[in-house]
Amino acid sequence: MSASASQRIAIIGGGPAGSLLAILLARRGLAPLVIERGRRFSYSAPRGGRSINLALAARGIAALRRAGVEAEVAKLLIPMRGRMVHDLDGAQRFLPYGQRETEEIYSVSRATLNTVLYELAAQRHGVEYRFGEECVGVDARGMPLIDSGGAKKRFDADVVLAADGAGSEVRRALAARGAITAREELLDHGYKELTLAARGGEFALSPNALHIWPRGGFMLIGLPNPDRTFTATLFLPHRRGPSFEGVRPTEARAFFDREFADAVPLIHALERDYAEHPVGVLGTVHCRPWSFANRVLLVGDAAHAIVPFHGQGMNAAFEDCVVLDELIGRHRTERGHDWPAIFAAFEAERAPNARAIAEMALENYREMRDDVRDPKFQLRADLSFELERRFPGRFIPRYSMVMFHPEIPYVEAQRRGALQAEILRALSDSAESLAKVDFARAATLVERSL
C-alpha cells in the first residue's frame, strides 16, 4: 500500500508520544488525526495520584529538537544532576549522574508536557484532535473501532499508528485476534504516589537531584516539581515482607517513621493519601510483530512498555517517533509512502533496542534499591568516571551511554556496558579506594576489551 498526503492517518493516543509523532508528521506535510480517550488537555487538570513523574534525557531532547519544540518544553524542566541517597540514619550522599555540566536529566510534569505538546500540535501545525473518543478494538482489516459517548463505530483510516500506551487497546485487540503475540510481564512490585510538600514556599530538599531512599527490596524516590513540591513514589512488593499487602493504611505512618523518617514531616495527610491513592502496576510489554495488515503499527509503550527505573520510557518512545519520521522520509516514492517497508524497517531497527532498554531498566531497579548501599558501588562509580577521563571515547559509563549519548543505540550501550562491568569488577575487587586501583592493568583491560 502506498500513501499520499491525502490519505487518512490516525494516531491512537494523544499522550506525549502521540502528540510528538503528530507534530513530526505534520511537518512532513501529512495530516494526522489524533484520537484521545481522555478530556482535552489542560494545565489545570487534576492529578490522578498514579502518574510517575517523567524524566527527560538526551534521547528525548534530541527528538524534541527535531520536532522544533525544544525551546517550549525547556521552560517546563527542572534539572537533576544526580541521585541524593537518603540513608536510614538520615545521612545524605550525592551521587552525580555524570562528570560534565551537560550530563543531567530533567524532571517534567506529565500533565503539563501533554498540554504543551497538544497545543503546539493543534495550534502551530493544525493537527486535529478528537477527545473523549476511545479506541476499543480493531476490525479484521485493522480499522479502529471507536467508542464515542457509548456509540461504537468504525473509523476508516489508511494508516493507524497506535501510541496508546502500556495498556494499549490496539495491541490487546490484535493479540485477541491472533494477529500478534503479546505478553505483559508484570513486576511483583507496584507503586503508590505521594507528595513531599514545600517548606515556606521553597524546596524542602535539594531541588537539582533525584532523591532516593533505598532500603533493599523497596524504595522511595522524589522528583522536583515547579511548584517547589516533590512527587514521591513508593515502590514496594505487592506481597510478602514490607509490601502493599502488609503495610495497611493504619500502619503507613509507623512504616514511614521507621524507613523514611526524614521524609515524613513533608508528607502531609500521609495516612489519607496512602489509603486513597491506588497502587500502580509495573511491567514490561513484549510483542511481535509490531504491525498488522500493512495498516496498523504499534509505537512507544504500546509496542514495548518498560519499567520506569531507568527513566527511559518516554525517551525510548520519543526515539521511536524520530526513527519512524526518518523512515517515512526515506521510503517515499512518486506514488507515495511505502508503508509496509516503513513498518518492517521500523521494527527491525527498534525491537532489539527495546529489548535492551527493557532489560537495563529492570537491572537499574536493583541498583537503585540495593546496590547503591554497597560501599563498592561508590568505588565503581568513581572508577568508571576515572576510566572515562583516562580513555575518552573508549570507556563511557553505561548509565551515561543510555542517558547522555543518543548516538549510541541502547543495544550497543548494553553490550559495551557488560564488558565495562567486568573491567570494573576486576579492578575494584582488589582495591579499597581509587588510589589503590592498578591503572596499568586497567589500560590493558580497556585496550583488550573495548
Coordinates of C-alpha atoms in Angstrom, one line a residue:
M1 CA 0.0 0.0 0.0
S2 CA 1.3 3.5 -0.8
A3 CA 0.1 6.6 0.8
S4 CA 0.0 10.3 -0.1
A5 CA -0.7 13.4 2.0
S6 CA -4.4 13.0 1.1
Q7 CA -4.7 9.6 2.8
R8 CA -6.1 9.4 6.3
I9 CA -3.5 8.8 9.1
A10 CA -5.0 8.1 12.6
I11 CA -2.8 8.3 15.7
I12 CA -4.5 6.5 18.6
G13 CA -3.4 8.2 21.8
G14 CA -2.7 11.8 22.4
G15 CA -0.1 11.5 25.1
P16 CA 3.5 12.8 24.8
A17 CA 4.5 10.3 22.1
G18 CA 1.2 10.6 20.1
S19 CA 1.5 14.4 20.1
L20 CA 5.2 14.4 19.2
L21 CA 4.5 12.0 16.4
A22 CA 1.7 14.2 15.1
I23 CA 4.0 17.2 15.0
L24 CA 6.7 15.3 13.1
L25 CA 4.1 14.0 10.6
A26 CA 2.6 17.5 10.2
R27 CA 6.0 19.0 9.5
R28 CA 6.3 16.5 6.6
G29 CA 3.0 17.8 5.1
L30 CA 1.0 14.8 6.3
A31 CA -2.3 15.4 8.1
P32 CA -2.7 13.0 11.1
L33 CA -5.8 12.9 13.2
V34 CA -5.3 12.2 16.9
I35 CA -7.9 10.1 18.8
E36 CA -7.6 10.5 22.5
R37 CA -9.9 8.9 25.1
G38 CA -9.4 11.5 27.8
R39 CA -10.6 15.0 28.1
R40 CA -9.0 17.9 26.4
F41 CA -5.6 18.5 28.0
S42 CA -5.4 21.4 30.4
Y43 CA -2.8 23.0 32.7
S44 CA -5.4 22.9 35.5
A45 CA -6.3 19.2 35.0
P46 CA -6.5 17.4 38.4
R47 CA -3.7 15.0 39.2
G48 CA -4.8 11.4 39.3
G49 CA -2.5 10.1 42.1
R50 CA -0.8 7.5 40.0
S51 CA 1.4 9.1 37.4
I52 CA 5.1 8.7 37.9
N53 CA 6.9 12.0 37.1
L54 CA 8.6 11.8 33.7
A55 CA 12.4 12.1 33.3
L56 CA 13.6 13.6 30.1
A57 CA 17.1 12.8 28.9
A58 CA 19.3 13.4 25.8
R59 CA 17.3 11.0 23.6
G60 CA 14.1 12.7 24.3
I61 CA 15.6 16.2 24.0
A62 CA 17.0 15.2 20.6
A63 CA 13.5 14.2 19.4
L64 CA 12.0 17.4 20.7
R65 CA 14.7 19.4 18.9
R66 CA 13.9 17.5 15.6
A67 CA 10.3 18.5 16.0
G68 CA 11.2 22.1 16.6
V69 CA 9.6 22.2 20.1
E70 CA 12.7 22.0 22.4
A71 CA 12.5 25.7 23.4
E72 CA 8.9 25.4 24.5
V73 CA 9.5 22.3 26.5
A74 CA 12.7 23.6 28.1
K75 CA 10.6 26.0 30.1
L76 CA 9.0 23.1 31.9
L77 CA 12.1 21.3 33.0
I78 CA 13.9 21.0 36.3
P79 CA 17.5 19.7 36.0
M80 CA 18.6 16.8 38.2
R81 CA 22.3 16.3 38.2
G82 CA 22.5 13.1 40.3
R83 CA 20.9 10.9 43.0
M84 CA 20.7 12.2 46.5
V85 CA 20.7 9.0 48.6
H86 CA 19.0 9.2 51.9
D87 CA 20.4 6.6 54.3
L88 CA 18.3 5.0 57.1
D89 CA 20.1 7.2 59.7
G90 CA 19.2 10.4 57.8
A91 CA 22.6 11.0 56.3
Q92 CA 22.6 12.1 52.6
R93 CA 25.0 11.3 49.9
F94 CA 25.1 12.9 46.4
L95 CA 26.0 10.6 43.5
P96 CA 26.4 12.6 40.3
Y97 CA 25.0 11.1 37.1
G98 CA 27.9 12.3 35.0
Q99 CA 31.0 14.4 35.2
R100 CA 30.2 17.1 32.7
E101 CA 27.9 20.1 33.3
T102 CA 25.7 19.0 30.5
E103 CA 25.2 15.5 31.9
E104 CA 21.9 15.9 33.7
I105 CA 18.4 14.7 33.3
Y106 CA 15.2 16.7 33.8
S107 CA 12.1 16.3 35.8
V108 CA 8.9 17.3 34.0
S109 CA 5.2 17.1 34.8
R110 CA 3.4 14.6 32.6
A111 CA 0.2 16.7 32.5
T112 CA 2.0 19.9 31.6
L113 CA 4.0 18.2 28.9
N114 CA 0.9 16.7 27.5
T115 CA -0.7 20.1 27.3
V116 CA 2.2 21.9 25.8
L117 CA 2.7 19.3 23.0
Y118 CA -1.0 19.2 22.3
E119 CA -1.2 23.0 22.0
L120 CA 1.9 23.0 19.7
A121 CA 0.4 20.3 17.5
A122 CA -3.0 21.8 17.3
Q123 CA -2.2 25.5 17.2
R124 CA 1.1 25.6 15.3
H125 CA 0.6 22.7 13.0
G126 CA -3.2 22.4 12.7
V127 CA -3.4 18.8 13.9
E128 CA -7.0 17.7 14.6
Y129 CA -7.7 16.0 17.9
R130 CA -10.8 14.1 18.9
F131 CA -11.1 14.0 22.7
G132 CA -13.4 11.7 24.6
E133 CA -13.2 9.0 21.9
E134 CA -11.8 5.7 23.0
C135 CA -10.4 3.0 20.7
V136 CA -12.0 -0.2 21.9
G137 CA -10.6 -2.6 19.3
V138 CA -9.8 -3.1 15.6
D139 CA -11.6 -5.0 13.0
A140 CA -10.2 -7.7 10.7
R141 CA -8.8 -5.1 8.3
G142 CA -7.1 -3.1 11.1
M143 CA -9.6 -0.3 11.2
P144 CA -10.0 1.1 14.7
L145 CA -13.3 0.7 16.5
I146 CA -14.1 3.9 18.3
D147 CA -16.5 4.4 21.3
S148 CA -17.8 8.0 21.4
G149 CA -20.3 8.6 24.1
G150 CA -21.4 5.0 24.1
A151 CA -21.8 4.7 20.4
K152 CA -19.3 2.3 18.8
K153 CA -18.3 2.9 15.2
R154 CA -15.5 2.0 12.8
F155 CA -13.0 4.7 11.9
D156 CA -11.8 4.4 8.3
A157 CA -8.1 5.1 8.1
D158 CA -5.4 4.2 5.6
V159 CA -2.7 4.2 8.3
V160 CA -3.2 3.6 12.1
L161 CA -0.3 4.5 14.4
A162 CA -1.1 3.1 17.9
A163 CA 0.6 5.3 20.6
D164 CA -2.0 4.3 23.2
G165 CA 0.5 3.4 25.9
A166 CA 1.3 0.3 28.0
G167 CA -2.3 -0.7 28.3
S168 CA -2.8 -0.3 24.5
E169 CA -6.2 -1.4 23.4
V170 CA -5.0 -1.8 19.9
R171 CA -2.3 -4.2 21.0
R172 CA -4.7 -6.2 23.1
A173 CA -7.3 -6.4 20.3
L174 CA -4.7 -7.6 17.8
A175 CA -3.5 -10.2 20.3
A176 CA -7.1 -11.4 20.8
R177 CA -7.4 -11.8 17.1
G178 CA -4.3 -13.9 16.9
A179 CA -2.7 -11.3 14.6
I180 CA 0.2 -10.8 17.0
T181 CA 1.6 -12.5 20.1
A182 CA 1.8 -10.2 23.2
R183 CA 2.8 -10.7 26.7
E184 CA 2.7 -8.3 29.7
E185 CA 5.3 -9.4 32.1
L186 CA 4.2 -7.8 35.4
L187 CA 6.7 -7.0 38.1
D188 CA 5.9 -8.3 41.6
H189 CA 6.3 -4.8 42.8
G190 CA 3.9 -1.8 42.5
Y191 CA 4.0 1.9 43.2
K192 CA 2.0 4.5 45.1
E193 CA 2.4 8.2 44.5
L194 CA 2.5 10.7 47.3
T195 CA 3.7 14.4 47.6
L196 CA 6.6 15.9 49.5
A197 CA 5.4 19.4 50.4
A198 CA 7.3 22.7 50.0
R199 CA 8.6 24.4 53.1
G200 CA 8.0 28.2 53.4
G201 CA 7.3 28.3 49.7
E202 CA 10.7 26.8 48.8
F203 CA 12.0 23.3 48.1
A204 CA 12.4 21.4 51.4
L205 CA 15.1 19.2 49.7
S206 CA 17.8 19.9 47.2
P207 CA 15.9 20.7 44.0
N208 CA 18.5 19.5 41.5
A209 CA 18.6 15.9 42.4
L210 CA 16.5 12.8 42.2
H211 CA 16.1 11.8 45.8
I212 CA 16.1 8.2 46.7
W213 CA 15.6 6.3 49.9
P214 CA 17.0 2.8 49.1
R215 CA 16.0 0.1 51.6
G216 CA 16.9 -3.2 49.9
G217 CA 13.9 -4.8 48.2
F218 CA 11.9 -1.5 48.2
M219 CA 12.5 2.3 48.0
L220 CA 11.0 5.7 47.9
I221 CA 12.0 8.3 45.3
G222 CA 11.3 12.0 44.9
L223 CA 11.4 14.2 41.8
P224 CA 11.1 18.0 41.9
N225 CA 8.2 20.0 40.6
P226 CA 7.9 23.6 39.5
D227 CA 5.6 24.4 42.5
R228 CA 8.5 23.5 44.8
T229 CA 7.0 20.2 45.9
F230 CA 8.4 16.7 45.1
T231 CA 6.4 13.9 43.5
A232 CA 7.3 11.0 45.8
T233 CA 6.8 7.4 44.6
L234 CA 6.9 4.5 46.9
F235 CA 7.9 1.2 45.3
L236 CA 7.0 -1.9 47.3
P237 CA 6.4 -5.6 46.6
H238 CA 2.7 -6.5 46.3
R239 CA 3.0 -9.3 48.9
R240 CA 5.4 -10.7 51.4
G241 CA 7.5 -8.7 53.8
P242 CA 7.3 -4.9 53.6
S243 CA 4.6 -4.8 50.9
F244 CA 1.4 -3.1 49.9
E245 CA -0.4 -6.1 51.3
G246 CA 1.5 -6.0 54.6
V247 CA 1.5 -2.2 55.1
R248 CA -2.1 -1.2 55.6
P249 CA -3.2 2.5 55.7
T250 CA -3.4 2.3 59.5
E251 CA 0.2 1.1 59.6
A252 CA 1.6 3.6 57.0
R253 CA 2.9 6.2 59.4
A254 CA 4.8 3.6 61.6
F255 CA 6.3 2.1 58.4
F256 CA 7.4 5.6 57.1
D257 CA 8.7 6.6 60.5
R258 CA 10.9 3.5 60.5
E259 CA 12.1 3.6 56.9
F260 CA 11.8 7.2 55.7
A261 CA 11.9 9.3 58.8
D262 CA 13.3 12.4 57.2
A263 CA 10.6 12.4 54.6
V264 CA 7.6 12.0 57.0
P265 CA 7.4 15.7 58.0
L266 CA 7.0 16.6 54.3
I267 CA 4.2 14.1 53.6
H268 CA 1.0 15.9 54.8
A269 CA -2.0 13.7 55.3
L270 CA 0.1 10.6 54.9
E271 CA -2.5 8.1 56.1
R272 CA -5.2 9.6 53.9
D273 CA -3.1 9.8 50.7
Y274 CA -1.7 6.3 51.3
A275 CA -5.2 5.0 51.7
E276 CA -6.8 6.8 48.7
H277 CA -4.0 6.7 46.1
P278 CA -4.2 3.5 44.1
V279 CA -1.3 1.0 43.7
G280 CA 0.0 1.3 40.2
V281 CA 1.1 -1.7 38.1
L282 CA 4.7 -2.1 36.8
G283 CA 5.7 -4.3 33.9
T284 CA 7.3 -5.0 30.6
V285 CA 5.4 -5.5 27.3
H286 CA 6.8 -8.0 24.8
C287 CA 5.0 -8.4 21.5
R288 CA 5.7 -9.3 17.8
P289 CA 5.2 -8.3 15.2
W290 CA 4.5 -4.7 15.8
S291 CA 2.3 -4.2 12.7
F292 CA -0.8 -5.7 11.2
A293 CA -2.3 -5.7 7.7
N294 CA 0.2 -3.2 6.4
R295 CA -2.1 -0.6 8.1
V296 CA -1.5 -0.7 11.9
L297 CA 1.8 0.0 13.7
L298 CA 2.4 -0.1 17.4
V299 CA 4.7 2.7 18.6
G300 CA 6.3 3.5 22.0
D301 CA 4.8 1.9 25.1
A302 CA 2.1 0.2 23.0
A303 CA 4.9 -2.0 21.5
H304 CA 7.4 -2.1 24.3
A305 CA 6.5 -0.7 27.6
I306 CA 9.2 -0.9 30.2
V307 CA 9.5 -0.4 34.0
P308 CA 10.4 3.2 34.9
F309 CA 13.7 2.6 36.7
H310 CA 16.0 4.0 34.0
G311 CA 13.8 7.0 33.2
Q312 CA 13.8 5.9 29.6
G313 CA 10.1 5.0 28.8
M314 CA 9.3 8.4 27.3
N315 CA 12.7 8.8 25.9
A316 CA 12.5 5.5 24.1
A317 CA 9.1 6.4 22.8
F318 CA 10.3 9.7 21.5
E319 CA 13.2 8.0 19.8
D320 CA 10.7 5.7 18.2
C321 CA 9.0 8.8 16.7
V322 CA 12.3 10.1 15.3
V323 CA 13.1 6.7 13.7
L324 CA 9.6 6.5 12.2
D325 CA 9.9 10.0 10.9
E326 CA 13.2 9.3 9.3
L327 CA 11.9 6.1 7.7
I328 CA 8.8 8.0 6.3
G329 CA 11.2 10.4 4.6
R330 CA 13.4 7.6 3.3
H331 CA 10.6 5.4 1.9
R332 CA 8.8 8.0 -0.2
T333 CA 8.3 7.4 -3.9
E334 CA 6.4 9.1 -6.7
R335 CA 3.4 7.1 -5.8
G336 CA 3.5 8.0 -2.1
H337 CA 4.9 6.3 1.0
D338 CA 5.7 2.6 1.1
W339 CA 4.2 1.9 4.5
P340 CA 4.9 -1.9 4.5
A341 CA 8.6 -1.1 4.0
I342 CA 8.4 1.6 6.7
F343 CA 6.8 -0.7 9.2
A344 CA 9.2 -3.6 8.6
A345 CA 12.3 -1.3 8.8
F346 CA 10.9 0.3 12.0
E347 CA 10.5 -2.9 13.9
A348 CA 13.8 -4.3 12.6
E349 CA 15.7 -1.3 14.0
R350 CA 13.7 -0.6 17.2
A351 CA 12.9 -4.1 18.5
P352 CA 16.4 -5.1 19.6
N353 CA 16.9 -1.7 21.2
A354 CA 13.5 -2.0 23.0
R355 CA 14.6 -5.4 24.4
A356 CA 17.9 -3.9 25.6
I357 CA 16.5 -0.9 27.4
A358 CA 13.8 -3.1 29.0
E359 CA 16.5 -5.4 30.5
M360 CA 18.6 -2.4 31.6
A361 CA 15.6 -0.8 33.3
L362 CA 15.0 -3.9 35.4
E363 CA 18.7 -4.0 36.3
N364 CA 18.6 -0.4 37.3
Y365 CA 15.8 -1.1 39.8
R366 CA 18.1 -3.5 41.7
E367 CA 20.8 -0.9 41.6
M368 CA 18.6 1.9 42.9
R369 CA 17.1 0.0 45.8
D370 CA 20.0 -2.3 46.7
D371 CA 23.4 -1.7 45.1
V372 CA 23.8 2.0 46.0
R373 CA 24.1 0.9 49.6
D374 CA 27.2 -1.2 48.9
P375 CA 30.4 0.7 49.5
K376 CA 31.9 -0.9 46.4
F377 CA 29.1 0.8 44.3
Q378 CA 30.6 4.2 45.0
L379 CA 34.1 3.0 44.3
R380 CA 33.0 1.5 40.9
A381 CA 31.1 4.7 40.1
D382 CA 34.2 6.8 40.8
L383 CA 36.4 4.4 38.9
S384 CA 34.1 4.5 35.9
F385 CA 34.4 8.3 35.8
E386 CA 38.2 8.0 36.1
L387 CA 38.4 5.5 33.3
E388 CA 36.2 7.8 31.2
R389 CA 38.7 10.6 31.8
R390 CA 41.7 8.4 31.0
F391 CA 40.2 6.7 27.9
P392 CA 37.8 9.3 26.4
G393 CA 35.5 7.9 23.8
R394 CA 36.6 4.4 24.6
F395 CA 35.2 3.9 28.1
I396 CA 31.8 5.6 28.7
P397 CA 29.8 4.5 31.8
R398 CA 26.8 2.6 30.8
Y399 CA 24.4 5.0 32.5
S400 CA 26.0 7.8 30.5
M401 CA 25.6 5.9 27.3
V402 CA 21.9 5.4 27.9
M403 CA 21.1 8.9 29.3
F404 CA 23.5 11.3 27.5
H405 CA 24.6 9.7 24.3
P406 CA 21.6 9.3 21.9
E407 CA 24.1 8.4 19.1
I408 CA 24.8 5.1 20.9
P409 CA 21.9 2.7 20.4
Y410 CA 20.5 1.0 23.5
V411 CA 21.6 -2.4 22.3
E412 CA 25.2 -1.2 21.9
A413 CA 25.1 0.5 25.3
Q414 CA 24.1 -2.8 26.8
R415 CA 26.8 -4.7 25.0
R416 CA 29.6 -2.3 25.9
G417 CA 28.2 -1.9 29.4
A418 CA 28.5 -5.6 30.1
L419 CA 32.2 -5.6 29.1
Q420 CA 32.9 -2.5 31.2
A421 CA 31.2 -4.0 34.2
E422 CA 33.6 -6.9 34.0
I423 CA 36.5 -4.5 33.9
L424 CA 35.2 -2.5 36.9
R425 CA 34.7 -5.7 39.0
A426 CA 38.2 -6.9 38.1
L427 CA 39.8 -3.7 39.2
S428 CA 37.7 -2.9 42.3
D429 CA 37.6 -6.4 43.8
S430 CA 41.3 -6.0 44.8
A431 CA 41.1 -2.3 45.7
E432 CA 39.5 -0.5 48.6
S433 CA 39.9 3.0 47.1
L434 CA 40.5 4.7 43.8
A435 CA 44.1 5.3 44.9
K436 CA 44.7 1.6 45.2
V437 CA 43.4 0.7 41.7
D438 CA 46.0 -0.8 39.3
F439 CA 45.7 1.6 36.3
A440 CA 48.4 -0.2 34.3
R441 CA 46.1 -3.2 34.4
A442 CA 43.1 -1.0 33.7
A443 CA 44.8 0.2 30.5
T444 CA 45.4 -3.4 29.4
L445 CA 41.8 -4.5 30.1
V446 CA 40.3 -1.5 28.3
E447 CA 42.7 -2.0 25.3
R448 CA 41.8 -5.7 25.1
S449 CA 38.0 -5.5 25.7
L450 CA 37.0 -2.1 24.2

